[in-house]
CSV table of C-alpha atoms in Angstrom, one decimal:
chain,number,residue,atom,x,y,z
A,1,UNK,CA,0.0,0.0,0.0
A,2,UNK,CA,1.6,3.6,-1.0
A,3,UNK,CA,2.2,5.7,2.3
A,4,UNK,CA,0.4,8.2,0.5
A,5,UNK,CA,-3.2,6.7,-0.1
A,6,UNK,CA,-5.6,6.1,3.1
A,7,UNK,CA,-6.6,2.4,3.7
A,8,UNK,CA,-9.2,1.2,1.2
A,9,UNK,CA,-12.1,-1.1,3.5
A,10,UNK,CA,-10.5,-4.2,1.9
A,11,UNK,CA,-7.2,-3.5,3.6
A,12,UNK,CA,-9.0,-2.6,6.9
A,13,UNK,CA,-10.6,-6.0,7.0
A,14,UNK,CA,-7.3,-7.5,6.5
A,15,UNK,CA,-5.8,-5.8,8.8
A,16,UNK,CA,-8.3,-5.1,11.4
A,17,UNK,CA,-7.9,-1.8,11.4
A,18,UNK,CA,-10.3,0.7,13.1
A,19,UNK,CA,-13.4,-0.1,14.0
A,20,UNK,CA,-15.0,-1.5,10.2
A,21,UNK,CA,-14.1,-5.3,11.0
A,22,UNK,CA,-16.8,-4.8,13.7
A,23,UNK,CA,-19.5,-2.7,12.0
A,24,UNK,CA,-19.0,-4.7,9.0
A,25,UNK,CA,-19.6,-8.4,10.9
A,26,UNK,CA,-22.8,-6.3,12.9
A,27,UNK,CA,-24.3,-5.6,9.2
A,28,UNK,CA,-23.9,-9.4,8.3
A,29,UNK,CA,-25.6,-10.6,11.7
A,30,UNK,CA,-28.1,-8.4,11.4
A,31,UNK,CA,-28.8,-9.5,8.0
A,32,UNK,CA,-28.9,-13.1,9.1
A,33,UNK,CA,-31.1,-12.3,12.0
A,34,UNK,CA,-33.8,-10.7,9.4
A,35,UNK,CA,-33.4,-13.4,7.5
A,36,UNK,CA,-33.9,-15.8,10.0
A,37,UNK,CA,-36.8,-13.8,11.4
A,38,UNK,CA,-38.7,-14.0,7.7
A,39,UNK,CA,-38.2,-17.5,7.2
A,40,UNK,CA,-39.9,-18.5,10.2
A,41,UNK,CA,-42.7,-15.8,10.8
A,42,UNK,CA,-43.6,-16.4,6.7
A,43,UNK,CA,-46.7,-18.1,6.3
A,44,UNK,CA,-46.6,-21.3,4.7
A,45,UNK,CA,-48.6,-21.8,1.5
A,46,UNK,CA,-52.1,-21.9,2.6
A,47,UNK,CA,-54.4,-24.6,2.0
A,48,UNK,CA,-58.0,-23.6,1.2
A,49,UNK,CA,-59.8,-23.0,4.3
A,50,UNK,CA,-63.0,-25.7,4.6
A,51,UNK,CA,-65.8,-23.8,6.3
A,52,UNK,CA,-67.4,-26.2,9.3
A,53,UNK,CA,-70.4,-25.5,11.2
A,54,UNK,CA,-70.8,-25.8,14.8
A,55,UNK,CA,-72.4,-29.5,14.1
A,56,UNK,CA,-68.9,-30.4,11.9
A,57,UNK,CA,-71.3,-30.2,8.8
A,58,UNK,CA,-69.0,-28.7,5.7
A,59,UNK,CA,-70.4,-25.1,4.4
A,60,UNK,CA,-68.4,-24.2,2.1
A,61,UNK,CA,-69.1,-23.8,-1.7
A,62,UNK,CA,-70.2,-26.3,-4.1
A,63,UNK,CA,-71.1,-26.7,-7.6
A,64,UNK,CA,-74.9,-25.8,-8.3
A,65,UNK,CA,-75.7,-29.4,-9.7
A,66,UNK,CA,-73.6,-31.4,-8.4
A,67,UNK,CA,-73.0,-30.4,-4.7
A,68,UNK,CA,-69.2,-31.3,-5.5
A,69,UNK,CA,-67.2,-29.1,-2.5
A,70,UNK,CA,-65.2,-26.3,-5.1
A,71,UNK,CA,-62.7,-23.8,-4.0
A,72,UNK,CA,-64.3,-20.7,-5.9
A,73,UNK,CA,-67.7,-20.0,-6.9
A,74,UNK,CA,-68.4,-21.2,-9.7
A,75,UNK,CA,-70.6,-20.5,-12.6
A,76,UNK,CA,-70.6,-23.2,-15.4
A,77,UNK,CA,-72.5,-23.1,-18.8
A,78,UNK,CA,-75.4,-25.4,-18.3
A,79,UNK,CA,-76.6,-27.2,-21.0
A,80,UNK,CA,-80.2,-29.0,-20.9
A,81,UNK,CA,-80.5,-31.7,-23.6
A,82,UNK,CA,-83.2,-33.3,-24.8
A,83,UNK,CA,-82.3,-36.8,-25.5
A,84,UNK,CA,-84.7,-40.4,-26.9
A,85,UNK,CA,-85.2,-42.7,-24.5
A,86,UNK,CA,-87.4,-45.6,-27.5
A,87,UNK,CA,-86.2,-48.9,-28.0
A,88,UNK,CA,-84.8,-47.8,-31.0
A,89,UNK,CA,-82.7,-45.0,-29.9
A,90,UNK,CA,-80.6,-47.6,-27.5
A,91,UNK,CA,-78.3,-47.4,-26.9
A,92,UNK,CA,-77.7,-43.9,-26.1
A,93,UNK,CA,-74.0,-41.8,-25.7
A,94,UNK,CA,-72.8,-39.4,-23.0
A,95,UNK,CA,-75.8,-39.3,-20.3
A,96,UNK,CA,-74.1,-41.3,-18.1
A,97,UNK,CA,-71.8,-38.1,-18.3
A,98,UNK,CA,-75.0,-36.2,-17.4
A,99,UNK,CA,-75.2,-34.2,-14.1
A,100,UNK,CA,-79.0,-34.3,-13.7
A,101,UNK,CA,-81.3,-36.0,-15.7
A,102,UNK,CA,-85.0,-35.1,-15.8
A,103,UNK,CA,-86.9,-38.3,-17.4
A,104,UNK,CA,-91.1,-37.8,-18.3
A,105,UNK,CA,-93.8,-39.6,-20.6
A,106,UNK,CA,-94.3,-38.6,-24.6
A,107,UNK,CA,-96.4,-39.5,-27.1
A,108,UNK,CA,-97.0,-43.4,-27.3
A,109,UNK,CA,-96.5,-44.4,-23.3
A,110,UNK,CA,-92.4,-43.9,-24.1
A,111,UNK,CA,-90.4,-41.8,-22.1
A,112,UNK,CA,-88.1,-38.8,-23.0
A,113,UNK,CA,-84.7,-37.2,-21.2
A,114,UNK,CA,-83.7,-34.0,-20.0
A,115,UNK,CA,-80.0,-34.8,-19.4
A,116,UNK,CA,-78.1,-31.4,-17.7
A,117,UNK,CA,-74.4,-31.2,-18.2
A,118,UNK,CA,-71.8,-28.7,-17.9
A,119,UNK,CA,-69.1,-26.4,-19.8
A,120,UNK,CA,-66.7,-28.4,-16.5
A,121,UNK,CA,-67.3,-31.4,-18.0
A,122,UNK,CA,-66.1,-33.0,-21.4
A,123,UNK,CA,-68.5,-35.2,-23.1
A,124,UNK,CA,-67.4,-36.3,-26.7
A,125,UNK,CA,-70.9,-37.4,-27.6
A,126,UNK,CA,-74.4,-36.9,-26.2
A,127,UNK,CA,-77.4,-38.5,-28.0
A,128,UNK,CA,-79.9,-39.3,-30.1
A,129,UNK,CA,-81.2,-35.6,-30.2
A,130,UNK,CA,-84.7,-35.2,-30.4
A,131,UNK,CA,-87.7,-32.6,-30.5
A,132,UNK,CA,-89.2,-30.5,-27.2
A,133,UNK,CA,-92.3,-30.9,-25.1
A,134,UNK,CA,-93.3,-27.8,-23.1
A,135,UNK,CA,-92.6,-28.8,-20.0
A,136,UNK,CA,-88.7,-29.6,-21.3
A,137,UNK,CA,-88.5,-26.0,-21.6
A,138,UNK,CA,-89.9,-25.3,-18.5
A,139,UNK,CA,-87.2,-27.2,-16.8
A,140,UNK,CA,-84.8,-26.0,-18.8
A,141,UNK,CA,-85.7,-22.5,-18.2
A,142,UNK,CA,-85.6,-23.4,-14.2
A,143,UNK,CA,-81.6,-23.2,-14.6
A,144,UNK,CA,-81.2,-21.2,-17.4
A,145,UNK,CA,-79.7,-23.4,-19.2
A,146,UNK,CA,-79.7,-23.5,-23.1
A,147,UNK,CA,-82.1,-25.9,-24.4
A,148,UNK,CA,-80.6,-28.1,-27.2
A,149,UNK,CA,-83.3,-29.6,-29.3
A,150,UNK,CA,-84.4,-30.5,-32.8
A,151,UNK,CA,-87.6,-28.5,-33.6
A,152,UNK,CA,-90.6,-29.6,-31.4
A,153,UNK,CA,-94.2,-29.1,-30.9
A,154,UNK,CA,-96.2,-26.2,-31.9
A,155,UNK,CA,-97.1,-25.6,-28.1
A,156,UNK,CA,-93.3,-25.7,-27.1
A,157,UNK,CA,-91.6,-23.6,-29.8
A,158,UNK,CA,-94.4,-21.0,-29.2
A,159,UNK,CA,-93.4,-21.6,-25.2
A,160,UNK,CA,-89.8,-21.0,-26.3
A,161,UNK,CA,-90.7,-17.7,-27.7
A,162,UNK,CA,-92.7,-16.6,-24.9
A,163,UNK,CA,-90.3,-16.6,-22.2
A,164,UNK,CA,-87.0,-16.1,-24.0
A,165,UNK,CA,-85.2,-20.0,-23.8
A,166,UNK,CA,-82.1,-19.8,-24.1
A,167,UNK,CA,-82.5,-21.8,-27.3
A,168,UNK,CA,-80.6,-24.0,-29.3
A,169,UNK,CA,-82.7,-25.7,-32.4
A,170,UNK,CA,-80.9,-27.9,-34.3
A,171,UNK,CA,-83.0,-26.9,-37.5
A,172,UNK,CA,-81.2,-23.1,-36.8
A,173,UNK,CA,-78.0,-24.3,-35.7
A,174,UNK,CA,-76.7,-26.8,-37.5
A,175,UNK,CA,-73.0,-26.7,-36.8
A,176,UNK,CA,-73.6,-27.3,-33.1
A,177,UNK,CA,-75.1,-30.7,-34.1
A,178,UNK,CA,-74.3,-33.6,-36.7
A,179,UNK,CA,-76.3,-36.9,-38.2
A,180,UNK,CA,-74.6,-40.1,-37.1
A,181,UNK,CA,-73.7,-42.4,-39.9
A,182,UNK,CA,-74.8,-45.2,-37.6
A,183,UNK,CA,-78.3,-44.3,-37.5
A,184,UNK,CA,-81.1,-43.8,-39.8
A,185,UNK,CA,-82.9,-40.7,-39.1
A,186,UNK,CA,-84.8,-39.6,-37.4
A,187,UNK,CA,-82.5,-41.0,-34.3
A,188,UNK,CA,-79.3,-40.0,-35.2
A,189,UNK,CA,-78.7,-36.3,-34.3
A,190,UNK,CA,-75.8,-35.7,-31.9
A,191,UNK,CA,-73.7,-33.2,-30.1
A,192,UNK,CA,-70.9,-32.6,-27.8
A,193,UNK,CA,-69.7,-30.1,-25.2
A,194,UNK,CA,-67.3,-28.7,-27.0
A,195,UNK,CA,-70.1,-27.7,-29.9
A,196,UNK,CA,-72.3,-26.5,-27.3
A,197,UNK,CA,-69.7,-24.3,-25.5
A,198,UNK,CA,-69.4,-22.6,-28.4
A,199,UNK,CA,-73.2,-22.3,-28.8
A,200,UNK,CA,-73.1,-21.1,-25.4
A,201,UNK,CA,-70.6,-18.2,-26.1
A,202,UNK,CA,-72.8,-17.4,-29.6
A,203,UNK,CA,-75.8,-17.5,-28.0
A,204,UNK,CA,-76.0,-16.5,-24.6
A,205,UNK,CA,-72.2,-15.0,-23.9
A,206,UNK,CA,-72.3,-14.3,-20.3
A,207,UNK,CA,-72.2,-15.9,-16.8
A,208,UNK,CA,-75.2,-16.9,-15.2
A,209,UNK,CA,-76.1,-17.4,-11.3
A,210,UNK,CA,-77.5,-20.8,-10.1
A,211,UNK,CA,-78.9,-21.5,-6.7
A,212,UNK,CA,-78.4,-25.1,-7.1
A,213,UNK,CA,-80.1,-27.9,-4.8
A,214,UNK,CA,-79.0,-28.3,-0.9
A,215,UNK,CA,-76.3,-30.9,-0.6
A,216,UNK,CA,-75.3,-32.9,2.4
A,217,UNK,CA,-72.5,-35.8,2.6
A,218,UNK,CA,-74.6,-39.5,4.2
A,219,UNK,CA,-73.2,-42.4,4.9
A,220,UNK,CA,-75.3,-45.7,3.7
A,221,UNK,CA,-78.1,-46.0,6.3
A,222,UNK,CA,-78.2,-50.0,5.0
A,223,UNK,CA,-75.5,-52.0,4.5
A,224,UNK,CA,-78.2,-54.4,2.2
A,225,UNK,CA,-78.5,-53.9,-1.5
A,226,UNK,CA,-82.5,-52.1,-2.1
A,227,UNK,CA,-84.1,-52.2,-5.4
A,228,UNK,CA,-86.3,-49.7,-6.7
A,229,UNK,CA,-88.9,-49.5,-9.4
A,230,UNK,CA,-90.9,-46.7,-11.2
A,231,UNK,CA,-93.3,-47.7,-13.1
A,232,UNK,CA,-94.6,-45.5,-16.8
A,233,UNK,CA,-97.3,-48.4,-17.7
A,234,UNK,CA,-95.2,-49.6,-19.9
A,235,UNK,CA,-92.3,-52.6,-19.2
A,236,UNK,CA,-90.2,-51.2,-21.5
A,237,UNK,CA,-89.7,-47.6,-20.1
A,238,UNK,CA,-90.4,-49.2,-16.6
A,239,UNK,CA,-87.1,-48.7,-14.5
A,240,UNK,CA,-85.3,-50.3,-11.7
A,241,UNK,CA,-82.5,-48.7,-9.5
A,242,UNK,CA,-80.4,-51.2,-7.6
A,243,UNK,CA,-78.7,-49.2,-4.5
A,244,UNK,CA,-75.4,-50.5,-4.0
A,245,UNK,CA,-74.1,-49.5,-0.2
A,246,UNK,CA,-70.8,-50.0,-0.6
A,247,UNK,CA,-70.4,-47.1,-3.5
A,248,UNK,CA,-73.6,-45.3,-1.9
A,249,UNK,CA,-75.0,-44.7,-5.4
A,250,UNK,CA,-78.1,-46.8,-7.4
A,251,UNK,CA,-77.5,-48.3,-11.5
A,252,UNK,CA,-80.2,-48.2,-13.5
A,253,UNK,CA,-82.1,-51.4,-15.0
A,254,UNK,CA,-84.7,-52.3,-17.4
A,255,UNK,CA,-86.4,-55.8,-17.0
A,256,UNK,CA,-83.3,-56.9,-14.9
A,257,UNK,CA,-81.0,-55.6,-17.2
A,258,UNK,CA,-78.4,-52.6,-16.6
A,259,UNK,CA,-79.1,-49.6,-19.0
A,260,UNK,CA,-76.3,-49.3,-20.7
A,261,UNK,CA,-74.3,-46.7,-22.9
A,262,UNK,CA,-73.0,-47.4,-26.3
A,263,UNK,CA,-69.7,-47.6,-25.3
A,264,UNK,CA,-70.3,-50.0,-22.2
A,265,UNK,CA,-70.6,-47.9,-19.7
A,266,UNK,CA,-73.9,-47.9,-17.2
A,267,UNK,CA,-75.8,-44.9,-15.2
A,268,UNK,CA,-75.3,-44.6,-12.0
A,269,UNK,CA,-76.2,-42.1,-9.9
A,270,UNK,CA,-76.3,-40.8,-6.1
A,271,UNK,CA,-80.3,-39.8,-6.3
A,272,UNK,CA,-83.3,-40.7,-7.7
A,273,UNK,CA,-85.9,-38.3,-7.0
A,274,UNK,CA,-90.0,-39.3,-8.0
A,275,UNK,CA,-92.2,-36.1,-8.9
A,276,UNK,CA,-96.0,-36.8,-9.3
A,277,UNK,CA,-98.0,-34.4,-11.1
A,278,UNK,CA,-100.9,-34.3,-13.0
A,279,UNK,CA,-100.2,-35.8,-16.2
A,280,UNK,CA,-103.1,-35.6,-19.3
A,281,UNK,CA,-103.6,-36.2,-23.2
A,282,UNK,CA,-104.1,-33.5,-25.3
A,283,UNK,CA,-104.7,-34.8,-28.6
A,284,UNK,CA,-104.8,-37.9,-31.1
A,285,UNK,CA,-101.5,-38.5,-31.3
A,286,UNK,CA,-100.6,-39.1,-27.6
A,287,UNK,CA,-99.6,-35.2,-26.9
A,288,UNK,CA,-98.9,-34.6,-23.0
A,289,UNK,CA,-99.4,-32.1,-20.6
A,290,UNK,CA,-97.6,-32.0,-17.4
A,291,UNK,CA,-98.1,-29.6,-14.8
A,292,UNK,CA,-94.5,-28.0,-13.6
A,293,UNK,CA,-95.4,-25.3,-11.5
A,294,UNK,CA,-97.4,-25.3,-8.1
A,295,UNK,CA,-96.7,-28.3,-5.4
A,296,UNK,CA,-97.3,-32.2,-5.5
A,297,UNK,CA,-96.0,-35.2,-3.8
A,298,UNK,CA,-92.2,-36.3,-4.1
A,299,UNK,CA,-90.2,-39.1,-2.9
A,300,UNK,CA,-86.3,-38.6,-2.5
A,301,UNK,CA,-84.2,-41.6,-2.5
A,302,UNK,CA,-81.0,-41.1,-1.2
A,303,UNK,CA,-78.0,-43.2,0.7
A,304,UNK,CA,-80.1,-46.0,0.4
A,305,UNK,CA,-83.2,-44.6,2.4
A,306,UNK,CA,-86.6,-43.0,0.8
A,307,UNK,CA,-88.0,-40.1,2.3
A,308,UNK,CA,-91.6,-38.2,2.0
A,309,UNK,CA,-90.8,-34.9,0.4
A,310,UNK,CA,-92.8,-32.3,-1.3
A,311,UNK,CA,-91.8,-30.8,-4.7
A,312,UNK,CA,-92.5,-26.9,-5.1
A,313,UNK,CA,-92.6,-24.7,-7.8
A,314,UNK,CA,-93.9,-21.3,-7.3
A,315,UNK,CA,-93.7,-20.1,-11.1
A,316,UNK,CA,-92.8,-20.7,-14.6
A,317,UNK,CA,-89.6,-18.2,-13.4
A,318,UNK,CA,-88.7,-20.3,-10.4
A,319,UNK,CA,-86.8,-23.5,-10.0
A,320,UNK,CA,-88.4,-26.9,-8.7
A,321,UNK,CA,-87.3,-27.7,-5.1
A,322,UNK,CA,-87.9,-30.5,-3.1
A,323,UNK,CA,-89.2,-29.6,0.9
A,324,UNK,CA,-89.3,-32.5,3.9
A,325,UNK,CA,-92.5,-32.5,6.3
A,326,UNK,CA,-90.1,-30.6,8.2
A,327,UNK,CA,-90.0,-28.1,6.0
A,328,UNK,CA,-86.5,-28.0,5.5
A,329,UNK,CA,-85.5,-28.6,1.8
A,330,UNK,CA,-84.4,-32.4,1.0
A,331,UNK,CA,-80.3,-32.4,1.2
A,332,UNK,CA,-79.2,-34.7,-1.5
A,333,UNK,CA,-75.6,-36.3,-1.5
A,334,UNK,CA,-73.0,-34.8,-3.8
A,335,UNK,CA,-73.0,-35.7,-6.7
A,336,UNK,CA,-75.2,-37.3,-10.1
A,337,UNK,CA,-79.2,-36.9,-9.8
A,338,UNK,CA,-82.1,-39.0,-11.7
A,339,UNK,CA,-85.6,-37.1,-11.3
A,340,UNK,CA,-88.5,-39.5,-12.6
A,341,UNK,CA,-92.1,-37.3,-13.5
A,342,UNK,CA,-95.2,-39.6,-13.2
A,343,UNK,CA,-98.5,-39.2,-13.0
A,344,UNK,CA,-100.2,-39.0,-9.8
A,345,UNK,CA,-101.1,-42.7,-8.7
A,346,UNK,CA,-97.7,-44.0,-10.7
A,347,UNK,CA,-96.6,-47.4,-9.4
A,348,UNK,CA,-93.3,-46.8,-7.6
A,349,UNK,CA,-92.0,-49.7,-4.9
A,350,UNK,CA,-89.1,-48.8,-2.5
């Protein structure tokens, strides 16, 4: 170092001089110290927070249809499908994929589907397609969801109209929809989710709010298999669900058989709800009409037990709810739901 230049700091760490050596080594403690003190006061990545009642019941949030527990609100497209349900459209594709499925009598003592799916969920094909009843629409309408149809009767496209379905008619929207090579017509339209996301974004283009059923987690209250049946008048359409405690959910059969999809796969879900309502002919050719709206009786089927209910409807605006003698509405148990319109008097053994 030249005698005439002061120390630099490197040359007072070496050589201790002054008091640097020990301001420097206080900086680096302190440092360390802060450090220290941030690593173990830092949260650790939270966890999303399950919201218990006082009874240990879980109240958090949940999808509208489903009751699956979600971490954010959410708001998926629903899509309401009308879907064949004669001999001749069997086997059907996709509504085992189906969320909800609203099933009530056409024409001829056969029975047609309103199968409810989602923009969450990815269904490659849902069919055979077919034409609306009124009350399809009025159902539809009770979750805002858009109505995918082909054409319909002069009563329902004039109902469509009327209260501004969300609407989806194949004969007006073509690309959404395609005829299967594997069927002759007229039971071989089909779509998909993907098609009828982007219908959803043509047609409607905007979020919409559900209050969705009340959902409650049950364990199986049997631990013995139960059978029930639901009967249309007719042994073809007549249906069988076969609980199963050990998976807590009920398959569907016809005439001991499982109802099965096209590509194997069989329906099961976690509730089968019966509706009775009054249920006439309007015409010749076997025209229904259902009543949606007011009150009748309900069962609920559920974790292997059936329970009294009440279905409600206070208006064509309002969504069908089902209420205990309590007067509590009927919890269902997260996840898939069957609901089975029948005329009052309808044969149903549990």
């Amino acid at each position: 170092m030249r005698n005439s230049e002061q120390p630099t700091w490197r040359d007072r760490i070496i050589r201790c001089d002054g008091p640097t050596l020990y301001s420097v080594a206080g900086a680096v403690i302190v440092v360390v110290l802060v450090g220290l003190w941030v690593l173990l006061t830092s949260p650790t990545k939270q966890q999303p927070v399950v919201a218990v009642d006082d009874e240990g019941m879980y109240g958090g949030l949940r999808h509208p249809l489903t009751g699956a527990r979600v971490d954010e609100p959410t708001k998926p497209a629903v899509y309401a499908v009308v879907i064949e349900n004669s001999l001749d459209a069997r086997p059907q594709d996709g509504v085992d994929r189906a969320l909800m499925v609203m099933e009530a009598p056409v024409e001829g003592d056969i029975t047609r589907w309103l199968a409810f799916f989602s923009a969450d969920e990815i269904v490659e094909e849902i069919g055979p397609v077919r034409s609306a009843r009124p009350y399809f629409v009025d159902w539809a309408t009770d979750w805002d969801a858009l109505f995918a149809h082909v054409g319909g009767s002069s009563e329902s496209l004039a109902l469509i109209r009327s209260k501004g379905t969300l609407n989806l008619d194949e004969f007006f929207n073509t690309a959404t929809f395609w005829r299967s090579k594997r069927r002759v017509a007229p039971h071989n339209v089909y779509t998909e989710s993907k098609r009828l996301e982007d219908a959803w974004e043509r047609v409607v283009g905007r979020e919409v709010d559900y209050k969705g059923f009340e959902f409650e987690e049950m364990d199986p209250t049997t631990v013995e298999p139960t059978v029930i049946t639901v009967s249309y008048g007719n042994r073809y359409y007549d249906v069988e669900w076969k609980y199963d405690p050990t998976t807590n959910r009920y398959s569907r059969f016809h005439n001991g058989s499982a109802h099965i999809m096209r590509n194997g796969s069989s329906i099961e879900v976690s509730n089968v709800i019966v509706m009775f309502t009054d249920i006439r002919v309007l015409d010749d050719e076997g025209r229904k009409k259902i009543r949606t709206t007011g009150e009748g009786e309900a069962l609920v089927m559920r974790a292997g037990e059936a329970v009294e209910a009440t279905w409600k409807r206070d208006g064509l605006n309002e969504r069908t709810h089902f209420v205990l003698i309590s007067g509590d509405e009927a919890a269902l148990v997260p996840g898939k739901t069957w609901i089975h319109v029948v005329p009052i008097g309808a044969e149903v053994t549990k």
